[in-house]
Amino acid sequence: MPLRLDIKRKLSCRSDRVKSVDLHSTEPWMLASLYNGQVHIWNYETQVMVKTFEVCDLPVRCSKFVIRKSWIVTGSDDMQIRAYNYNTLERVHSFEAHSDYVRCLVVHPTQPYVLSSSDDMSIKLWDWDKKWQCIQTFEGHTHYVMQVVFNPKDNNTFASASLDRTIKVWQLGSSQPNYTLEGHEKGVNTVDYYYGGEKPYLISGADDRLVKIWDYQNKNCVQTLSGHAQNISAVSFHPDLPIILTGSEDGTIRIWHANTYRLETTLNYGLERVWAINCMKGSNSIAIGYDEGSVVLKLGREEPAVSMDNSGKIIWAKHSEIQQANLKTVGDAEIKDGERLPLTIKDMGGCEIYPQTIAHSPNGRFVVVCGDGEYIIYTAMALRNKSFGPAQEFVWSTDSSGYAIRESNSSIKLFKNFKETKSFKPDFGADGIFGGPLIGVRSANSLAFYDWESFQLIRRIEIQAKLVYWADNGEQLVISTEDSYFVLKYDAKAVTAFVERGEPLPEEGIEEAFNVVGDVQETVKTGFWIGDCFVYSNSVNRLNYFVGGEIVTVAHLDRTMYLLGYIPKDNRVYLADKDLNVTSYLLLLSVLEYQTAVMRRDFQTADRVLPSVPKEQRTRVAQFLEKQGFKSQALAVTADPEHKFELALQLKDLKTVYALAKESESVTKWKQLGALALKTSDFKLAEECMIQAEDYMGLLLLANCSGNRDLMKRLARMAEDKQRFNVAFTANWSLGKLENCLDILIKSDRLPEAAIFARTHLPSHVGRVLLTWKEKMSRTNVKAAQALADPVQYPNLFPGFEQALHAEQFFRQERSQLTPASMYSQIPRPDDRHLIEETQDAESSGQFHYSPEAPPTKADEMDAAGRRSVRSEDSSETERATSRPKPYENGETPTVIRDAPPLLNSQAHQPAHNGTDTDDIDQLQEELDDLDFNGVDGHDLQEDDGSLI
């Protein structure tokens, strides 16, 4: 049977003649050296040229990646070898290596060596750690040396191909060849080693249009491949697949079976002559260089041939060798998520076919190997052959005694106890088959499910299915497509009822058989079911599971991994990469059972399972509950204080939020609780939260809105202690304590503003403010300080100042009183009042008698400041003693704190000259003009009517 090999073109790009190609081991890059002297780097995943640079004006016949140095080394017809950093494109080194064209370069896999061959008939070994010193020269060929290649099984030996019609095998350290292989009738262009350990083979291609395979131990030709119409320019043993690739000047790539030497397929992409082929170990990508461009192909599937049974026994294939590993050998060693498991490998023997897929039977007794268009069923323990036959695909039924094979695109056979029971041809063809409780048959545009016993059609679904995964209970399944997957529920009872009714079967089958549970726009690479949870890896290397419409991410994988299975007693999911490195991730069965019970609304089972969920996993369970809308249960389950706080906020559980905020002492949490308390009208709690969070602006708003005079007084003191002068000023202003407002301006060193404030609202204090202002200014400019005029000394410059003193005394009592909210509509606006006239009317009627007061001195101010400091300390002690404010007494009427109106508008005045220079007066005027009257915290200080003070 022919080798079943999928071939996909990943990159096709046009360019000048390509003389060599190379693949990067970690990046999706192809390196191409061109006949026109340029080098290109292509990303074959995105089909974009990543980098390009010119080496010289002559052909660049060879170039190689040096991954460990981030280099590209090139050899060209100017006889130079050059090294470039492929990240910066900086030339690291260049030197003349040969006396003729450089034909080939090869990099030693472990040593700092580069081997070069040339038309000067020599081979040279270069050491880049020794400044590219030539440490050995190999001579013996009598014509151009076209190619050299290291032996992958012995890095100290290499082979060379020459136009002298020979292949020579050399040893590092010896200048003479070990031996020579002769057999080609014309010049040999290319040579390569077989990578597998079981065959000591070399392959060569020559101008005689023949490909020869040599046993280099016996030194004889074991096979000759013919069929190309022109010279053979490139040959390669694939490192992983059992294939040989040959390229010719006839423009074709031929793929041969490495075991049978049968021609599998011929590829021709119309790019004229083939010059280079490159394969890379661990990858199914192949790069090909042509006369007119380059092509990158992907051969076969990268998913390894590996399977694990329910007990943890893993079987895989390396080439044609079957090996076994047992997870029990790991023992009690500590296993970390994502770490490679130290497994003990046991060789089980060779397989007659090249394995492309391996699958255990559901009970784990048998294992089937498929490949080369055949299948072989072995016993899992001893690898004894139980059955075999031709098949393109093989699937197990759920009871392990039955299986089905797809012989071709039109024929399916069913077996029971290794005997054929039925053969049929599906109506819509069979491009693929899937096992499980029902046998699934995929056609071009649909997926049909049939009964295993009667092969009656159950349901046909119009979908381009890629994979089908059944749950162990047979009630749920996932159908995966190219870019999404669908979760369906299978109703076996509805199918049985339909059959019992004896109704004629519709063309599309039984409609009630399947119900769609959910669909997800995500590509499934591999997957399986654990109970009602579907675990899978996706195209962006995430390990997820789907339960009840929710997707939970278990881990972010650092590379493409393939799921092997789940061991419940270990609570771990096991995965393998393409190199058969096995890793695992923790996935607690108790968590899955709890989540499944919640989705079934079986809360009794969920409560029973919850105690078995470890505390470190409780938060994950709580997040799942939250997504399902069960926030109260999530609050009770979560172990994360942050998550609990968020849930309590959402549930408006003030008691829990208060306790958590008190524990954490987080300002942010106090603010969040304060906002929630305001929304729920718990003003006492809101006040405490704002005090704890030092949210003075919030307290100001709360005190204003609630008319809480005590809170406003407390806020004024706290804000001043914390140097939040803007809030302190506003609080004192609202209380009508203008003297305190003036003191705050002086304390914050805003003396010009303090002088204007005193002139406007407290004219009796102008003198002391002016004295302080003069003292400060005199330190920098004495004349400017002397230019400041005192209204007491120069009343002629301040008309109306005496009336302002009367008004200040007349309204002093009024501004210290609070007015009930019920009187709001009867209070005139400040703009509508004429304070001087009211004062004069009161004096005329005898209601008010002005008593001249001595202006406060600086000593009086210091004494008053000391008393305020004592009151502040006393109040701080009281605040610390009481954690929450006292509630309102029953029957108390809230009052509105009315902003005190300005007593007198500022009036323009001119200071006395007193003999000062014009320059000093101008400087003083500039200082006054520069006053922006901004608040001490950077915020505007405003009157209640919005005008700036």
PDB file of N, CA and C in Angstrom, residues 249 356 644 797 813 827 887:
ATOM      1  N   GLU A 249      17.475  18.552 -12.136  1.00  0.00           N
ATOM      2  CA  GLU A 249      17.387  19.659 -13.076  1.00  0.00           C
ATOM      3  C   GLU A 249      16.200  19.497 -14.032  1.00  0.00           C
ATOM      4  N   GLN A 356       2.099   5.817  11.711  1.00  0.00           N
ATOM      5  CA  GLN A 356       1.675   7.219  11.633  1.00  0.00           C
ATOM      6  C   GLN A 356       0.685   7.559  12.734  1.00  0.00           C
ATOM      7  N   LYS A 644     -13.256  38.053  47.599  1.00  0.00           N
ATOM      8  CA  LYS A 644     -14.371  38.126  48.535  1.00  0.00           C
ATOM      9  C   LYS A 644     -14.866  39.561  48.684  1.00  0.00           C
ATOM     10  N   LEU A 797      -6.696 106.897  51.680  1.00  0.00           N
ATOM     11  CA  LEU A 797      -6.519 106.022  50.519  1.00  0.00           C
ATOM     12  C   LEU A 797      -7.533 104.880  50.492  1.00  0.00           C
ATOM     13  N   GLN A 813     -22.259  88.217  64.422  1.00  0.00           N
ATOM     14  CA  GLN A 813     -23.112  87.213  65.067  1.00  0.00           C
ATOM     15  C   GLN A 813     -23.924  86.431  64.037  1.00  0.00           C
ATOM     16  N   ILE A 827     -34.307  83.253  52.526  1.00  0.00           N
ATOM     17  CA  ILE A 827     -32.997  83.891  52.695  1.00  0.00           C
ATOM     18  C   ILE A 827     -32.630  84.589  51.397  1.00  0.00           C
ATOM     19  N   PRO A 887     -24.850  58.962  65.974  1.00  0.00           N
ATOM     20  CA  PRO A 887     -25.997  59.130  65.082  1.00  0.00           C
ATOM     21  C   PRO A 887     -26.812  60.347  65.478  1.00  0.00           C
TER      22      PRO A 887
END
